[in-house]
Amino acid sequence: MKPSHVCSLFALVCSSAVSAQSYVIGVEKLAFTPHYSIDAQGQYQGFARELFDLFAQTSGVELSYKVLPVEQLLPALLSGQVDFKYPDSESWAQEQKAGKTLSYSQGVVDYVDGMLVAPQRQGQPMEQLKRLAMVNGWTPRGYQERIDAGQIELTYSDDLRQMIRQALRKDTDGAYFNVVVATHYLDNIRARPGALVFDPELPHNRGSFHLSTLKHPGLLERFDRFLVEQHAKVAELKARYQVEANLDSEHIGLEQWKVDFLKRQQSKDANGG
């Protein structure tokens, strides 16, 4: 091969490497399993990591993850330190976002935030709630009026582990958190399945996690198409990580074995067994 041809080939390879699109997603330094968490080496992992890696593989872009404390994540997006923020929602931190034109993806995964109580307290009216355990930075939607009136006292914790401990010790009457995450923690990490249960009769909030950006709405459109075109693979990831487990049923917040047992009982009753 002639030297000029070698140089041309080398230039083409270098040009392709340089032209690869590379973006940084800002993510939370938070144990939020099964949605996401940070391992001992500081690496982002969980459902969200696999989802974004799959998007990168199918879209020909390069993605890296910048792990930041929750309170630093939005400022990092607004100042351009990261290209994207996950998770995010148009309804979050509206005062901080005032005057900024952010773009949001379609919903990535649905969630329910609500009250977890001891089983014997399930079904009691909200008036019986006097002390409520919270993780710093969370907002207990539906309870603010009673909080402002001094009828509910908030006890803040640094993380889920500390908050759950308070509720299990009955230092508080309940804990407000993401139901799937709290249930996963109780079932798999704390090894206390059923010690706290979601109370669907108390105020709770349904929503979706979104990917947001200030400067790259075009890539969000590609991400939205990916969610549609790769729906089967995304659904498989959600099922494997159980990030939306039973969200649309009356069994939300129950361990899966209990759900299966109840369904078998309902089937037997329906068949006269």
PDB file of C-alpha atoms in Angstrom:
ATOM      1  CA  MET A   1       0.000   0.000   0.000  1.00  0.00           C
ATOM      2  CA  LYS A   2       1.320   3.417  -0.909  1.00  0.00           C
ATOM      3  CA  PRO A   3       2.266   5.774   1.966  1.00  0.00           C
ATOM      4  CA  SER A   4      -0.374   8.268   0.859  1.00  0.00           C
ATOM      5  CA  HIS A   5      -3.033   5.579   1.088  1.00  0.00           C
ATOM      6  CA  VAL A   6      -1.821   4.575   4.544  1.00  0.00           C
ATOM      7  CA  CYS A   7      -2.034   8.207   5.688  1.00  0.00           C
ATOM      8  CA  SER A   8      -5.503   8.549   4.229  1.00  0.00           C
ATOM      9  CA  LEU A   9      -6.710   5.402   6.018  1.00  0.00           C
ATOM     10  CA  PHE A  10      -5.151   6.564   9.286  1.00  0.00           C
ATOM     11  CA  ALA A  11      -6.821   9.962   8.929  1.00  0.00           C
ATOM     12  CA  LEU A  12     -10.176   8.296   8.270  1.00  0.00           C
ATOM     13  CA  VAL A  13      -9.881   6.117  11.389  1.00  0.00           C
ATOM     14  CA  CYS A  14      -8.829   9.087  13.523  1.00  0.00           C
ATOM     15  CA  SER A  15     -11.651  11.196  12.115  1.00  0.00           C
ATOM     16  CA  SER A  16     -14.233   8.510  12.974  1.00  0.00           C
ATOM     17  CA  ALA A  17     -12.903   8.247  16.525  1.00  0.00           C
ATOM     18  CA  VAL A  18     -12.958  11.988  17.048  1.00  0.00           C
ATOM     19  CA  SER A  19     -16.473  12.326  15.634  1.00  0.00           C
ATOM     20  CA  ALA A  20     -17.974   9.812  18.097  1.00  0.00           C
ATOM     21  CA  GLN A  21     -20.532  11.678  20.189  1.00  0.00           C
ATOM     22  CA  SER A  22     -19.739  11.614  23.898  1.00  0.00           C
ATOM     23  CA  TYR A  23     -22.041  12.796  26.694  1.00  0.00           C
ATOM     24  CA  VAL A  24     -22.005  12.845  30.494  1.00  0.00           C
ATOM     25  CA  ILE A  25     -25.061  11.877  32.525  1.00  0.00           C
ATOM     26  CA  GLY A  26     -25.133  13.309  36.036  1.00  0.00           C
ATOM     27  CA  VAL A  27     -26.484  10.693  38.468  1.00  0.00           C
ATOM     28  CA  GLU A  28     -27.264  10.587  42.160  1.00  0.00           C
ATOM     29  CA  LYS A  29     -24.768   9.368  44.731  1.00  0.00           C
ATOM     30  CA  LEU A  30     -27.479   7.407  46.427  1.00  0.00           C
ATOM     31  CA  ALA A  31     -28.411   3.845  47.363  1.00  0.00           C
ATOM     32  CA  PHE A  32     -31.713   3.592  45.520  1.00  0.00           C
ATOM     33  CA  THR A  33     -31.819  -0.090  44.656  1.00  0.00           C
ATOM     34  CA  PRO A  34     -33.160  -1.583  42.426  1.00  0.00           C
ATOM     35  CA  HIS A  35     -33.293   1.622  40.337  1.00  0.00           C
ATOM     36  CA  TYR A  36     -29.624   2.530  40.860  1.00  0.00           C
ATOM     37  CA  SER A  37     -26.813   2.575  43.394  1.00  0.00           C
ATOM     38  CA  ILE A  38     -23.052   3.147  43.645  1.00  0.00           C
ATOM     39  CA  ASP A  39     -20.741   0.181  44.205  1.00  0.00           C
ATOM     40  CA  ALA A  40     -17.635   0.055  46.409  1.00  0.00           C
ATOM     41  CA  GLN A  41     -15.492   1.313  43.536  1.00  0.00           C
ATOM     42  CA  GLY A  42     -17.751   4.320  43.003  1.00  0.00           C
ATOM     43  CA  GLN A  43     -19.312   2.924  39.831  1.00  0.00           C
ATOM     44  CA  TYR A  44     -22.928   3.566  38.877  1.00  0.00           C
ATOM     45  CA  GLN A  45     -24.981   0.358  38.663  1.00  0.00           C
ATOM     46  CA  GLY A  46     -28.510  -1.048  38.594  1.00  0.00           C
ATOM     47  CA  PHE A  47     -31.482  -0.769  36.249  1.00  0.00           C
ATOM     48  CA  ALA A  48     -30.710   2.782  35.089  1.00  0.00           C
ATOM     49  CA  ARG A  49     -27.072   1.937  34.268  1.00  0.00           C
ATOM     50  CA  GLU A  50     -28.082  -1.054  32.138  1.00  0.00           C
ATOM     51  CA  LEU A  51     -30.765   0.973  30.387  1.00  0.00           C
ATOM     52  CA  PHE A  52     -28.447   3.840  29.442  1.00  0.00           C
ATOM     53  CA  ASP A  53     -25.667   1.446  28.424  1.00  0.00           C
ATOM     54  CA  LEU A  54     -28.153  -0.300  26.124  1.00  0.00           C
ATOM     55  CA  PHE A  55     -29.134   3.043  24.615  1.00  0.00           C
ATOM     56  CA  ALA A  56     -25.476   3.890  24.002  1.00  0.00           C
ATOM     57  CA  GLN A  57     -24.823   0.535  22.340  1.00  0.00           C
ATOM     58  CA  THR A  58     -27.816   0.792  20.010  1.00  0.00           C
ATOM     59  CA  SER A  59     -27.374   4.489  19.203  1.00  0.00           C
ATOM     60  CA  GLY A  60     -23.637   4.737  18.573  1.00  0.00           C
ATOM     61  CA  VAL A  61     -22.988   7.332  21.269  1.00  0.00           C
ATOM     62  CA  GLU A  62     -20.598   7.249  24.206  1.00  0.00           C
ATOM     63  CA  LEU A  63     -22.044   7.796  27.673  1.00  0.00           C
ATOM     64  CA  SER A  64     -20.206   8.281  30.931  1.00  0.00           C
ATOM     65  CA  TYR A  65     -21.637   8.831  34.399  1.00  0.00           C
ATOM     66  CA  LYS A  66     -20.711  11.563  36.858  1.00  0.00           C
ATOM     67  CA  VAL A  67     -21.774  10.598  40.371  1.00  0.00           C
ATOM     68  CA  LEU A  68     -22.747  13.582  42.519  1.00  0.00           C
ATOM     69  CA  PRO A  69     -24.519  14.214  45.830  1.00  0.00           C
ATOM     70  CA  VAL A  70     -28.212  14.806  45.168  1.00  0.00           C
ATOM     71  CA  GLU A  71     -28.097  18.500  46.086  1.00  0.00           C
ATOM     72  CA  GLN A  72     -25.227  19.126  43.615  1.00  0.00           C
ATOM     73  CA  LEU A  73     -26.790  17.380  40.651  1.00  0.00           C
ATOM     74  CA  LEU A  74     -29.191  20.033  39.363  1.00  0.00           C
ATOM     75  CA  PRO A  75     -26.640  22.878  39.732  1.00  0.00           C
ATOM     76  CA  ALA A  76     -24.182  20.727  37.757  1.00  0.00           C
ATOM     77  CA  LEU A  77     -26.713  20.399  34.932  1.00  0.00           C
ATOM     78  CA  LEU A  78     -27.603  24.101  34.915  1.00  0.00           C
ATOM     79  CA  SER A  79     -23.930  25.152  34.911  1.00  0.00           C
ATOM     80  CA  GLY A  80     -23.005  22.763  32.104  1.00  0.00           C
ATOM     81  CA  GLN A  81     -20.811  20.412  34.162  1.00  0.00           C
ATOM     82  CA  VAL A  82     -22.952  17.493  32.939  1.00  0.00           C
ATOM     83  CA  ASP A  83     -24.998  17.081  29.760  1.00  0.00           C
ATOM     84  CA  PHE A  84     -27.936  15.228  31.289  1.00  0.00           C
ATOM     85  CA  LYS A  85     -29.529  14.631  34.689  1.00  0.00           C
ATOM     86  CA  TYR A  86     -31.188  11.435  35.874  1.00  0.00           C
ATOM     87  CA  PRO A  87     -33.619  11.132  37.434  1.00  0.00           C
ATOM     88  CA  ASP A  88     -35.553  14.334  36.895  1.00  0.00           C
ATOM     89  CA  SER A  89     -39.096  15.599  36.443  1.00  0.00           C
ATOM     90  CA  GLU A  90     -40.596  18.822  35.188  1.00  0.00           C
ATOM     91  CA  SER A  91     -42.383  19.214  38.533  1.00  0.00           C
ATOM     92  CA  TRP A  92     -39.200  19.017  40.622  1.00  0.00           C
ATOM     93  CA  ALA A  93     -37.207  22.045  41.889  1.00  0.00           C
ATOM     94  CA  GLN A  94     -39.210  24.514  39.828  1.00  0.00           C
ATOM     95  CA  GLU A  95     -37.773  27.549  41.621  1.00  0.00           C
ATOM     96  CA  GLN A  96     -34.188  26.507  40.835  1.00  0.00           C
ATOM     97  CA  LYS A  97     -35.124  25.888  37.202  1.00  0.00           C
ATOM     98  CA  ALA A  98     -36.882  29.236  36.728  1.00  0.00           C
ATOM     99  CA  GLY A  99     -35.664  30.986  33.585  1.00  0.00           C
ATOM    100  CA  LYS A 100     -34.001  27.825  32.232  1.00  0.00           C
ATOM    101  CA  THR A 101     -35.387  25.919  29.243  1.00  0.00           C
ATOM    102  CA  LEU A 102     -34.922  22.265  30.092  1.00  0.00           C
ATOM    103  CA  SER A 103     -36.031  19.392  27.894  1.00  0.00           C
ATOM    104  CA  TYR A 104     -37.312  16.091  29.286  1.00  0.00           C
ATOM    105  CA  SER A 105     -37.555  12.616  27.874  1.00  0.00           C
ATOM    106  CA  GLN A 106     -40.735  10.627  28.044  1.00  0.00           C
ATOM    107  CA  GLY A 107     -41.182   8.697  31.265  1.00  0.00           C
ATOM    108  CA  VAL A 108     -38.415   6.162  31.759  1.00  0.00           C
ATOM    109  CA  VAL A 109     -39.895   4.284  34.710  1.00  0.00           C
ATOM    110  CA  ASP A 110     -42.996   4.816  36.851  1.00  0.00           C
ATOM    111  CA  TYR A 111     -42.912   5.095  40.622  1.00  0.00           C
ATOM    112  CA  VAL A 112     -45.104   5.517  43.689  1.00  0.00           C
ATOM    113  CA  ASP A 113     -44.019   7.450  46.775  1.00  0.00           C
ATOM    114  CA  GLY A 114     -46.114   6.779  49.834  1.00  0.00           C
ATOM    115  CA  MET A 115     -46.457   5.904  53.482  1.00  0.00           C
ATOM    116  CA  LEU A 116     -45.038   2.704  54.939  1.00  0.00           C
ATOM    117  CA  VAL A 117     -46.419   1.709  58.318  1.00  0.00           C
ATOM    118  CA  ALA A 118     -46.367  -1.261  60.678  1.00  0.00           C
ATOM    119  CA  PRO A 119     -48.958  -3.843  59.540  1.00  0.00           C
ATOM    120  CA  GLN A 120     -51.174  -3.204  62.574  1.00  0.00           C
ATOM    121  CA  ARG A 121     -51.387   0.490  61.646  1.00  0.00           C
ATOM    122  CA  GLN A 122     -52.442  -0.127  58.032  1.00  0.00           C
ATOM    123  CA  GLY A 123     -55.829   1.414  57.287  1.00  0.00           C
ATOM    124  CA  GLN A 124     -55.755   3.918  60.138  1.00  0.00           C
ATOM    125  CA  PRO A 125     -56.801   7.479  59.221  1.00  0.00           C
ATOM    126  CA  MET A 126     -54.217  10.164  58.583  1.00  0.00           C
ATOM    127  CA  GLU A 127     -55.254  11.862  61.824  1.00  0.00           C
ATOM    128  CA  GLN A 128     -53.465   9.042  63.676  1.00  0.00           C
ATOM    129  CA  LEU A 129     -50.128  10.036  62.123  1.00  0.00           C
ATOM    130  CA  LYS A 130     -48.248  12.269  64.550  1.00  0.00           C
ATOM    131  CA  ARG A 131     -44.592  11.573  63.703  1.00  0.00           C
ATOM    132  CA  LEU A 132     -43.312  10.935  60.213  1.00  0.00           C
ATOM    133  CA  ALA A 133     -39.857   9.674  59.205  1.00  0.00           C
ATOM    134  CA  MET A 134     -38.302  11.300  56.123  1.00  0.00           C
ATOM    135  CA  VAL A 135     -35.028  11.238  54.215  1.00  0.00           C
ATOM    136  CA  ASN A 136     -33.427  14.671  53.778  1.00  0.00           C
ATOM    137  CA  GLY A 137     -34.569  16.332  50.561  1.00  0.00           C
ATOM    138  CA  TRP A 138     -37.857  14.455  50.241  1.00  0.00           C
ATOM    139  CA  THR A 139     -41.279  16.120  50.146  1.00  0.00           C
ATOM    140  CA  PRO A 140     -44.246  14.215  51.632  1.00  0.00           C
ATOM    141  CA  ARG A 141     -46.915  15.160  49.090  1.00  0.00           C
ATOM    142  CA  GLY A 142     -50.408  15.240  50.551  1.00  0.00           C
ATOM    143  CA  TYR A 143     -49.286  15.863  54.118  1.00  0.00           C
ATOM    144  CA  GLN A 144     -48.096  19.463  53.965  1.00  0.00           C
ATOM    145  CA  GLU A 145     -51.261  21.030  55.356  1.00  0.00           C
ATOM    146  CA  ARG A 146     -51.109  18.959  58.525  1.00  0.00           C
ATOM    147  CA  ILE A 147     -47.348  19.537  58.792  1.00  0.00           C
ATOM    148  CA  ASP A 148     -47.825  23.308  58.517  1.00  0.00           C
ATOM    149  CA  ALA A 149     -50.521  23.136  61.187  1.00  0.00           C
ATOM    150  CA  GLY A 150     -48.152  21.348  63.559  1.00  0.00           C
ATOM    151  CA  GLN A 151     -50.262  18.185  63.538  1.00  0.00           C
ATOM    152  CA  ILE A 152     -47.481  16.057  62.015  1.00  0.00           C
ATOM    153  CA  GLU A 153     -43.879  16.266  63.195  1.00  0.00           C
ATOM    154  CA  LEU A 154     -41.142  15.371  60.701  1.00  0.00           C
ATOM    155  CA  THR A 155     -38.040  13.451  61.722  1.00  0.00           C
ATOM    156  CA  TYR A 156     -35.303  13.610  59.088  1.00  0.00           C
ATOM    157  CA  SER A 157     -32.665  10.975  58.357  1.00  0.00           C
ATOM    158  CA  ASP A 158     -29.574  10.980  56.168  1.00  0.00           C
ATOM    159  CA  ASP A 159     -30.586   7.865  54.258  1.00  0.00           C
ATOM    160  CA  LEU A 160     -33.115   5.077  53.814  1.00  0.00           C
ATOM    161  CA  ARG A 161     -31.380   2.768  56.285  1.00  0.00           C
ATOM    162  CA  GLN A 162     -31.616   5.275  59.113  1.00  0.00           C
ATOM    163  CA  MET A 163     -35.212   6.176  58.255  1.00  0.00           C
ATOM    164  CA  ILE A 164     -36.358   2.544  58.214  1.00  0.00           C
ATOM    165  CA  ARG A 165     -34.648   1.926  61.556  1.00  0.00           C
ATOM    166  CA  GLN A 166     -36.618   4.787  63.105  1.00  0.00           C
ATOM    167  CA  ALA A 167     -39.894   3.402  61.781  1.00  0.00           C
ATOM    168  CA  LEU A 168     -39.111  -0.159  62.914  1.00  0.00           C
ATOM    169  CA  ARG A 169     -38.266   1.103  66.412  1.00  0.00           C
ATOM    170  CA  LYS A 170     -41.616   2.923  66.390  1.00  0.00           C
ATOM    171  CA  ASP A 171     -39.861   6.237  66.987  1.00  0.00           C
ATOM    172  CA  THR A 172     -42.222   7.416  64.239  1.00  0.00           C
ATOM    173  CA  ASP A 173     -45.688   6.361  63.077  1.00  0.00           C
ATOM    174  CA  GLY A 174     -44.613   5.806  59.485  1.00  0.00           C
ATOM    175  CA  ALA A 175     -41.992   6.447  56.830  1.00  0.00           C
ATOM    176  CA  TYR A 176     -42.570   8.225  53.511  1.00  0.00           C
ATOM    177  CA  PHE A 177     -40.470   6.970  50.608  1.00  0.00           C
ATOM    178  CA  ASN A 178     -40.430   5.289  47.212  1.00  0.00           C
ATOM    179  CA  VAL A 179     -42.475   2.148  47.829  1.00  0.00           C
ATOM    180  CA  VAL A 180     -40.516  -0.203  45.546  1.00  0.00           C
ATOM    181  CA  VAL A 181     -37.148   0.927  46.934  1.00  0.00           C
ATOM    182  CA  ALA A 182     -38.249   0.717  50.579  1.00  0.00           C
ATOM    183  CA  THR A 183     -39.820  -2.712  50.051  1.00  0.00           C
ATOM    184  CA  HIS A 184     -36.700  -3.976  48.266  1.00  0.00           C
ATOM    185  CA  TYR A 185     -34.571  -2.771  51.177  1.00  0.00           C
ATOM    186  CA  LEU A 186     -36.789  -4.480  53.760  1.00  0.00           C
ATOM    187  CA  ASP A 187     -36.995  -7.735  51.787  1.00  0.00           C
ATOM    188  CA  ASN A 188     -33.423  -8.110  50.559  1.00  0.00           C
ATOM    189  CA  ILE A 189     -31.070  -5.995  52.672  1.00  0.00           C
ATOM    190  CA  ARG A 190     -32.669  -5.504  56.076  1.00  0.00           C
ATOM    191  CA  ALA A 191     -34.152  -9.046  55.909  1.00  0.00           C
ATOM    192  CA  ARG A 192     -37.386  -7.874  57.510  1.00  0.00           C
ATOM    193  CA  PRO A 193     -39.991  -8.581  54.804  1.00  0.00           C
ATOM    194  CA  GLY A 194     -43.420  -7.279  55.733  1.00  0.00           C
ATOM    195  CA  ALA A 195     -42.163  -5.367  58.782  1.00  0.00           C
ATOM    196  CA  LEU A 196     -43.488  -2.197  57.130  1.00  0.00           C
ATOM    197  CA  VAL A 197     -46.220  -2.155  54.495  1.00  0.00           C
ATOM    198  CA  PHE A 198     -47.506   0.444  52.068  1.00  0.00           C
ATOM    199  CA  ASP A 199     -50.835   1.986  53.078  1.00  0.00           C
ATOM    200  CA  PRO A 200     -52.732   2.836  49.874  1.00  0.00           C
ATOM    201  CA  GLU A 201     -55.457   4.621  51.858  1.00  0.00           C
ATOM    202  CA  LEU A 202     -53.058   7.379  52.895  1.00  0.00           C
ATOM    203  CA  PRO A 203     -51.946  10.142  50.491  1.00  0.00           C
ATOM    204  CA  HIS A 204     -49.353   8.959  47.969  1.00  0.00           C
ATOM    205  CA  ASN A 205     -47.844  10.265  44.773  1.00  0.00           C
ATOM    206  CA  ARG A 206     -47.494   8.602  41.369  1.00  0.00           C
ATOM    207  CA  GLY A 207     -45.027   9.851  38.796  1.00  0.00           C
ATOM    208  CA  SER A 208     -42.258   8.943  36.368  1.00  0.00           C
ATOM    209  CA  PHE A 209     -38.510   9.430  36.280  1.00  0.00           C
ATOM    210  CA  HIS A 210     -37.267  11.330  33.214  1.00  0.00           C
ATOM    211  CA  LEU A 211     -33.916  12.139  31.642  1.00  0.00           C
ATOM    212  CA  SER A 212     -33.373  15.912  31.350  1.00  0.00           C
ATOM    213  CA  THR A 213     -30.998  18.214  29.494  1.00  0.00           C
ATOM    214  CA  LEU A 214     -30.351  21.884  28.904  1.00  0.00           C
ATOM    215  CA  LYS A 215     -28.387  21.675  25.657  1.00  0.00           C
ATOM    216  CA  HIS A 216     -29.107  18.377  23.904  1.00  0.00           C
ATOM    217  CA  PRO A 217     -32.839  18.008  23.126  1.00  0.00           C
ATOM    218  CA  GLY A 218     -31.969  16.203  19.890  1.00  0.00           C
ATOM    219  CA  LEU A 219     -30.413  13.306  21.774  1.00  0.00           C
ATOM    220  CA  LEU A 220     -33.482  13.127  24.018  1.00  0.00           C
ATOM    221  CA  GLU A 221     -35.578  12.590  20.898  1.00  0.00           C
ATOM    222  CA  ARG A 222     -33.294   9.709  19.950  1.00  0.00           C
ATOM    223  CA  PHE A 223     -33.631   8.337  23.480  1.00  0.00           C
ATOM    224  CA  ASP A 224     -37.430   8.517  23.235  1.00  0.00           C
ATOM    225  CA  ARG A 225     -37.314   6.577  19.957  1.00  0.00           C
ATOM    226  CA  PHE A 226     -35.044   4.027  21.631  1.00  0.00           C
ATOM    227  CA  LEU A 227     -37.588   3.475  24.416  1.00  0.00           C
ATOM    228  CA  VAL A 228     -40.248   2.728  21.793  1.00  0.00           C
ATOM    229  CA  GLU A 229     -38.141   0.706  19.368  1.00  0.00           C
ATOM    230  CA  GLN A 230     -36.473  -1.335  22.124  1.00  0.00           C
ATOM    231  CA  HIS A 231     -39.649  -1.696  24.177  1.00  0.00           C
ATOM    232  CA  ALA A 232     -39.259  -5.468  24.607  1.00  0.00           C
ATOM    233  CA  LYS A 233     -35.698  -5.167  25.932  1.00  0.00           C
ATOM    234  CA  VAL A 234     -36.640  -2.273  28.208  1.00  0.00           C
ATOM    235  CA  ALA A 235     -39.585  -4.292  29.558  1.00  0.00           C
ATOM    236  CA  GLU A 236     -37.256  -7.234  30.199  1.00  0.00           C
ATOM    237  CA  LEU A 237     -34.906  -4.978  32.175  1.00  0.00           C
ATOM    238  CA  LYS A 238     -37.790  -3.598  34.232  1.00  0.00           C
ATOM    239  CA  ALA A 239     -39.042  -7.108  34.977  1.00  0.00           C
ATOM    240  CA  ARG A 240     -35.577  -8.366  35.927  1.00  0.00           C
ATOM    241  CA  TYR A 241     -34.943  -5.469  38.308  1.00  0.00           C
ATOM    242  CA  GLN A 242     -38.579  -5.303  39.505  1.00  0.00           C
ATOM    243  CA  VAL A 243     -38.522  -1.487  39.338  1.00  0.00           C
ATOM    244  CA  GLU A 244     -42.254  -1.314  38.612  1.00  0.00           C
ATOM    245  CA  ALA A 245     -43.290  -4.372  40.616  1.00  0.00           C
ATOM    246  CA  ASN A 246     -47.073  -4.430  41.149  1.00  0.00           C
ATOM    247  CA  LEU A 247     -47.397  -0.641  40.786  1.00  0.00           C
ATOM    248  CA  ASP A 248     -50.754  -0.976  39.040  1.00  0.00           C
ATOM    249  CA  SER A 249     -52.289  -3.590  41.303  1.00  0.00           C
ATOM    250  CA  GLU A 250     -53.842  -3.722  44.733  1.00  0.00           C
ATOM    251  CA  HIS A 251     -50.725  -5.604  45.856  1.00  0.00           C
ATOM    252  CA  ILE A 252     -48.304  -2.701  45.558  1.00  0.00           C
ATOM    253  CA  GLY A 253     -45.585  -2.905  48.174  1.00  0.00           C
ATOM    254  CA  LEU A 254     -46.023  -6.621  48.903  1.00  0.00           C
ATOM    255  CA  GLU A 255     -43.226  -9.124  48.419  1.00  0.00           C
ATOM    256  CA  GLN A 256     -43.700 -11.143  45.226  1.00  0.00           C
ATOM    257  CA  TRP A 257     -44.221 -14.453  47.033  1.00  0.00           C
ATOM    258  CA  LYS A 258     -47.169 -12.928  48.895  1.00  0.00           C
ATOM    259  CA  VAL A 259     -48.616 -11.606  45.650  1.00  0.00           C
ATOM    260  CA  ASP A 260     -48.321 -15.052  44.062  1.00  0.00           C
ATOM    261  CA  PHE A 261     -49.951 -16.650  47.117  1.00  0.00           C
ATOM    262  CA  LEU A 262     -52.865 -14.193  47.070  1.00  0.00           C
ATOM    263  CA  LYS A 263     -53.409 -14.739  43.354  1.00  0.00           C
ATOM    264  CA  ARG A 264     -53.519 -18.505  43.881  1.00  0.00           C
ATOM    265  CA  GLN A 265     -56.057 -18.048  46.667  1.00  0.00           C
ATOM    266  CA  GLN A 266     -58.195 -15.776  44.490  1.00  0.00           C
ATOM    267  CA  SER A 267     -58.076 -18.327  41.680  1.00  0.00           C
ATOM    268  CA  LYS A 268     -59.149 -21.125  44.027  1.00  0.00           C
ATOM    269  CA  ASP A 269     -62.031 -19.009  45.380  1.00  0.00           C
ATOM    270  CA  ALA A 270     -63.153 -18.125  41.857  1.00  0.00           C
ATOM    271  CA  ASN A 271     -63.178 -21.812  40.892  1.00  0.00           C
ATOM    272  CA  GLY A 272     -65.000 -22.839  44.024  1.00  0.00           C
ATOM    273  CA  GLY A 273     -61.916 -24.485  45.496  1.00  0.00           C
TER     274      GLY A 273
END
